[in-house]
Tab-separated table of C-alpha atoms in Angstrom:
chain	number	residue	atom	x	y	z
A	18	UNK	CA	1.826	2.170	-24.854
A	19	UNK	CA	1.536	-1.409	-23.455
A	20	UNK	CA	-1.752	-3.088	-21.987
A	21	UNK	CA	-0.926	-3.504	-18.369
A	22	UNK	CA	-4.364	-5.541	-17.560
A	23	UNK	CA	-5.175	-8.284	-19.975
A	24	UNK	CA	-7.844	-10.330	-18.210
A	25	UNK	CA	-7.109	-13.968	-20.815
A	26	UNK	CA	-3.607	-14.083	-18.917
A	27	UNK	CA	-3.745	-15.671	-15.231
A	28	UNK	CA	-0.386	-14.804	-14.157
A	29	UNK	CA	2.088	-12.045	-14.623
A	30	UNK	CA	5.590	-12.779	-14.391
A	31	UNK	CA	7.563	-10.059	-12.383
A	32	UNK	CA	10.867	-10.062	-14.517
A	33	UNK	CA	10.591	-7.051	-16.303
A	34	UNK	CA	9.578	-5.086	-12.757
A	35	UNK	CA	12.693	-6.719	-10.967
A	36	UNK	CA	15.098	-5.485	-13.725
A	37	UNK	CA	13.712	-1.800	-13.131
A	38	UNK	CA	14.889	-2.580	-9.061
A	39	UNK	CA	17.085	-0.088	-8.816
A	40	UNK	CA	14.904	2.958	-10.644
A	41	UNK	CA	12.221	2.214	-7.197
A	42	UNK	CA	14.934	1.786	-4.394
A	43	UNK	CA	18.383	2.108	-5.151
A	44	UNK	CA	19.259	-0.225	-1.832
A	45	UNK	CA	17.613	-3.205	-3.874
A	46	UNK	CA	19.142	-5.625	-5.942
A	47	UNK	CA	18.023	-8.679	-7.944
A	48	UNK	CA	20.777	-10.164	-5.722
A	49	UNK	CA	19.578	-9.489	-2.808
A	50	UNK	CA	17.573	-11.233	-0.532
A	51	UNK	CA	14.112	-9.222	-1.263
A	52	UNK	CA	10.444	-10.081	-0.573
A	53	UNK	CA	7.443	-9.152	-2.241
A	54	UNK	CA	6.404	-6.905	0.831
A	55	UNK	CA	9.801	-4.844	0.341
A	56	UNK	CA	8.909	-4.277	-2.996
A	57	UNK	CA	5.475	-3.095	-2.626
A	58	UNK	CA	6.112	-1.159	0.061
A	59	UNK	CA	8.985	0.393	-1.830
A	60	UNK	CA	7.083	1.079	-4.916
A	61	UNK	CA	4.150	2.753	-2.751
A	62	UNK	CA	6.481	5.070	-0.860
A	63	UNK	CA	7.918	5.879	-4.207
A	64	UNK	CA	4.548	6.817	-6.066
A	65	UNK	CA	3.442	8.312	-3.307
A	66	UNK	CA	6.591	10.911	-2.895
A	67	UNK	CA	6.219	11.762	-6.392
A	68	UNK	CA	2.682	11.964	-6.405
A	69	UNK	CA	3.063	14.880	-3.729
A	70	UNK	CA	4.085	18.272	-4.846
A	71	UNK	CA	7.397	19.354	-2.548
A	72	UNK	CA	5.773	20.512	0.973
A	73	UNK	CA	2.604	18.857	0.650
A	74	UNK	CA	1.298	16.212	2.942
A	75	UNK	CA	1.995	12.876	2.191
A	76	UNK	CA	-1.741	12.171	2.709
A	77	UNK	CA	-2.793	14.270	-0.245
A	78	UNK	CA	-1.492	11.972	-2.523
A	79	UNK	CA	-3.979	9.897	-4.652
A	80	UNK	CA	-1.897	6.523	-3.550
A	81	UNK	CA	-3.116	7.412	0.098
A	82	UNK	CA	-6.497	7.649	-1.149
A	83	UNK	CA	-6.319	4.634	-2.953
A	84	UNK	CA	-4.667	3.108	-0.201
A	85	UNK	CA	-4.198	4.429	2.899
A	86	UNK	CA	-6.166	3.445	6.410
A	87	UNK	CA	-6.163	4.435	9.810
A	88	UNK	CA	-5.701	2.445	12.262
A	89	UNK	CA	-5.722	2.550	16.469
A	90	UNK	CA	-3.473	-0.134	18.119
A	91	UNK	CA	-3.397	-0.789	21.880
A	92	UNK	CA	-1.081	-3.084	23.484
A	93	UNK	CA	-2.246	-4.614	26.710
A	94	UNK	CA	0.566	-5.656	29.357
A	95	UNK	CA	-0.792	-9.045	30.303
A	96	UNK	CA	0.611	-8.709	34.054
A	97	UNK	CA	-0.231	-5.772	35.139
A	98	UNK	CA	-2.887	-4.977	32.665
A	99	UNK	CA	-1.253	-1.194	31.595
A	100	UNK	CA	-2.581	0.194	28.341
A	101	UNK	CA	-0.291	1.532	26.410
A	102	UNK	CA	-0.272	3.240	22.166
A	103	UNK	CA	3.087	3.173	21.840
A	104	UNK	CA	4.126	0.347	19.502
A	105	UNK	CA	6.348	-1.716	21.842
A	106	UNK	CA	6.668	-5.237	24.003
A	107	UNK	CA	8.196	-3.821	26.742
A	108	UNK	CA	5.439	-2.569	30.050
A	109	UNK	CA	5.961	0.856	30.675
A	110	UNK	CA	4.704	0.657	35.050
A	111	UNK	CA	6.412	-3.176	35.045
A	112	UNK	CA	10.094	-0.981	35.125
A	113	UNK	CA	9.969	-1.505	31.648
A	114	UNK	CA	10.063	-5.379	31.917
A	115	UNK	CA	9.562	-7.336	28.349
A	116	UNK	CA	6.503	-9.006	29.262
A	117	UNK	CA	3.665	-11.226	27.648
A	118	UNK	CA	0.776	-8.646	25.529
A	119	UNK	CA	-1.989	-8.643	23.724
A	120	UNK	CA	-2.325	-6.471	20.903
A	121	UNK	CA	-5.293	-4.596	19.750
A	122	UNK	CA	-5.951	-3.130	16.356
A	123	UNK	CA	-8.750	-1.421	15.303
A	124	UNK	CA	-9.368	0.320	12.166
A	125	UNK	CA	-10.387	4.063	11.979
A	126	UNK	CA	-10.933	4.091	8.012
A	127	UNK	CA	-10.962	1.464	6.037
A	128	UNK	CA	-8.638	1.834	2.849
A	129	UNK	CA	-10.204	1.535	-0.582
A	130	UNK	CA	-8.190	-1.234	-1.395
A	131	UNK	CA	-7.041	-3.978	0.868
A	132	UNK	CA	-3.439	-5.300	0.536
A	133	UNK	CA	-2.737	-7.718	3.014
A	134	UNK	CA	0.955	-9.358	3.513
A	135	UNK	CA	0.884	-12.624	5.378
A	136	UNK	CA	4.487	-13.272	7.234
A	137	UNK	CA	5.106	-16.784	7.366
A	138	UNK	CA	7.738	-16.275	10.548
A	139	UNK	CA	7.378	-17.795	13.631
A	140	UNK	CA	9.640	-16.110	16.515
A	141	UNK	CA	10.315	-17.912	19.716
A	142	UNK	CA	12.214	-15.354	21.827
A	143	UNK	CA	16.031	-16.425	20.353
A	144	UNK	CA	15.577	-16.802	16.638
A	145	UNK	CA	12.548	-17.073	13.798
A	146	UNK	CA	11.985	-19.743	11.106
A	147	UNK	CA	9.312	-19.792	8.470
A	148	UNK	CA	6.178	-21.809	8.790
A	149	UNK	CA	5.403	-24.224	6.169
A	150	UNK	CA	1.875	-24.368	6.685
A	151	UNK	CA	-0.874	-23.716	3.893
A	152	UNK	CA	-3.352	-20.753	3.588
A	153	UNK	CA	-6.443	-20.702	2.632
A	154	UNK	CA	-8.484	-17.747	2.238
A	155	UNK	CA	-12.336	-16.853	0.852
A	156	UNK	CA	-12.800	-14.674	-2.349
A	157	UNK	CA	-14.509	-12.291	0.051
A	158	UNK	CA	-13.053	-10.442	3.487
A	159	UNK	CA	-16.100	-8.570	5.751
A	160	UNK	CA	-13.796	-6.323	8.135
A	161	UNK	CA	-16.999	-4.544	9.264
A	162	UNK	CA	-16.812	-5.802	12.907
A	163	UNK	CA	-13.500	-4.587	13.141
A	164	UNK	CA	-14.055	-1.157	13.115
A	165	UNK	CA	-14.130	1.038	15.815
A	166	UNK	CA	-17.175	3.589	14.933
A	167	UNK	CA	-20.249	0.312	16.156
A	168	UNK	CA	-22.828	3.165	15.381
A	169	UNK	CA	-22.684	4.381	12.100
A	170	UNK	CA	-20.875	1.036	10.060
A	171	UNK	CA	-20.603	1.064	6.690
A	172	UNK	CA	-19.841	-2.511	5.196
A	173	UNK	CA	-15.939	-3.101	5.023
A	174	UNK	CA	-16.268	-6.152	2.365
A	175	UNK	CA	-13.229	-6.308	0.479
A	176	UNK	CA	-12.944	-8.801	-2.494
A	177	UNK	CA	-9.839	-10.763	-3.544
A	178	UNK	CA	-8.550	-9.476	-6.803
A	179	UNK	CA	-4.749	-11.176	-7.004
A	180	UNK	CA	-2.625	-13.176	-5.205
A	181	UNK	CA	1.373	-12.498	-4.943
A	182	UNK	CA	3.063	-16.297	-4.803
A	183	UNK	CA	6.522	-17.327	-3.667
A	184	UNK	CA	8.402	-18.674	-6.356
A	185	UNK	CA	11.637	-20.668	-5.921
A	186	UNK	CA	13.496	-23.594	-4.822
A	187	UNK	CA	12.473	-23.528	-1.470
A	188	UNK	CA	10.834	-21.885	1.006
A	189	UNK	CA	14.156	-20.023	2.116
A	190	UNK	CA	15.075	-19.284	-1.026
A	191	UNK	CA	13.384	-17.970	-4.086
């Protein structure tokens, strides 16, 4: 068997996981316009349907321990001030109006691993276009305060281990 984890090598290239494409979702191509948060999610739902014996609980698998969260979202109708859960722009008591929110998030349980997937889209009501700003980031992420139990916190410090970078011509292409 091959080392997977050879800590002398900065950089892994992704070739030999984007010829396999088709053995983790069968509706992606190398020809295809694909992201990095496609794959990944694809390659999670996979391990974590075949991690599952047939009519067990998709949280029992050991990729939802490794990664899975919960997490409580609340979106605020910035008119009339309505609460809702439901995962939608559109007011439920302003006769179901699209109208300006604010969304809430708050964690329940922090994951054991943090993956986090920046989308560089900007969306102005007619059509998006990617934003060609920087990022910068720390090697450390606290997401303590974020948490919705303020009693009993346990530190939510997460630590940067790798970094997924677009590679191509452009930033619309690649």
């Amino acid at each position: 068997s091959k080392k997977i984890w050879n800590p002398s090598v900065h950089y892994y290239n992704p070739k030999k996981l984007i010829n396999r494409l088709d053995d983790i979702n069968c509706m992606m191509s190398m020809w295809q316009q694909e992201d990095s948060h496609e794959y990944f999610m694809s390659l999670m739902s996979t391990l974590q349907e075949d991690s599952v014996p047939k009519g067990e609980k998709l949280k029992s698998s050991i990729i939802y321990d490794i990664f899975g969260g919960e997490f409580l979202q609340k979106i605020k109708c910035s008119n009339c001030n309505n609460i809702s859960i439901q995962d939608g722009y559109q007011c439920e008591t302003c006769s179901k109006k699209t109208t300006d929110s604010i969304k809430d998030l708050q964690i329940l349980k922090y994951p054991e691993n943090l993956v986090v997937h920046l989308k560089k889209f900007k969306f102005d009501g007619v059509e998006s276009s990617k934003m060609k700003l920087g990022v910068h980031f720390n090697k450390y992420l606290d997401l303590t305060p974020y948490g919705k139990v303020q009693t009993e916190k346990e530190p939510a410090v997460y630590q940067l281990i790798s970094v997924v970078c677009h590679e191509g011509r452009s930033l619309s292409s690649g």
